[in-house]
Amino acid sequence: MSKTVELILDLGAPNGYLAWYPLKQIVARTGANLEVTPVFLGGMHKLTGNSPPMMRDANVKGKVPYAALEFQRFIDRHELSAFRMHPDLPFNTILLQRILVASSNQDEMQRLVDLFQPAVWERNIDCSDVDVVGRVLEEGGFDAERFLNAAQDPEVKQKLVDNTQSAVDRGAFGIPTFFIGDEMWFGKERLEQIEAYLTGGKP
């Protein structure tokens, strides 16, 4: 029986973008199933007391430059040269996350992730601008009106809150977080461990 890799994702996390493409390759190589759970990173930070690394580590001598070095090494290794750091980071992604929640199924949700990742992290769109997000949806062949209306649905809003709380209750504190059953991994640097686990290795 194939395993399911659950990705806890907020589209406003640069490491979520970087992990997305290698993760899909791992899933394809191993025959695993991929499931995306949209959460709101801002809410996750409030619930856990976490904060973005560049803020949390700002006063630690040498740590931020080294993190930037490792970040670039990952980009180079996985040939993700289209990535552009968003000038407004950290920014509000609640509209995008609600749109993901409003998906009718995992296939549609993952196609939306494929659409929004380059829009956010290659073109650096304004994620809170309804008109801009609507154009991205239309250009991707989606019904923009349907998703923008759904993003205001109280049930969709509550589902995003519930997803975030549930992820935190299970141990998540940042993006990207991965679950295979009850096993959890955090960070794009854990992708090799995940692939090893999917092929019979230890967690």
Tab-separated table of C-alpha atoms in Angstrom, residues 40-53 55-56 90 164 168 172-175:
chain	number	residue	atom	x	y	z
A	40	PHE	CA	-2.480	30.269	7.905
A	41	LEU	CA	1.140	30.800	8.911
A	42	GLY	CA	0.384	34.007	10.781
A	43	GLY	CA	-2.082	32.121	12.950
A	44	MET	CA	0.379	29.278	13.426
A	45	HIS	CA	3.021	31.710	14.665
A	46	LYS	CA	0.577	33.194	17.171
A	47	LEU	CA	-0.425	29.772	18.440
A	48	THR	CA	3.156	28.532	18.829
A	49	GLY	CA	5.109	31.692	19.641
A	50	ASN	CA	7.229	31.166	16.539
A	51	SER	CA	8.383	33.943	14.180
A	52	PRO	CA	10.098	34.217	10.769
A	53	PRO	CA	13.777	33.172	10.957
A	55	MET	CA	13.334	38.181	12.628
A	56	ARG	CA	13.986	35.500	15.234
A	90	PRO	CA	6.250	38.769	5.470
A	164	THR	CA	-4.227	25.687	11.448
A	168	VAL	CA	-0.367	22.959	15.647
A	172	ALA	CA	3.586	21.747	13.499
A	173	PHE	CA	5.114	25.158	14.105
A	174	GLY	CA	6.261	26.329	10.667
A	175	ILE	CA	6.275	25.768	6.910
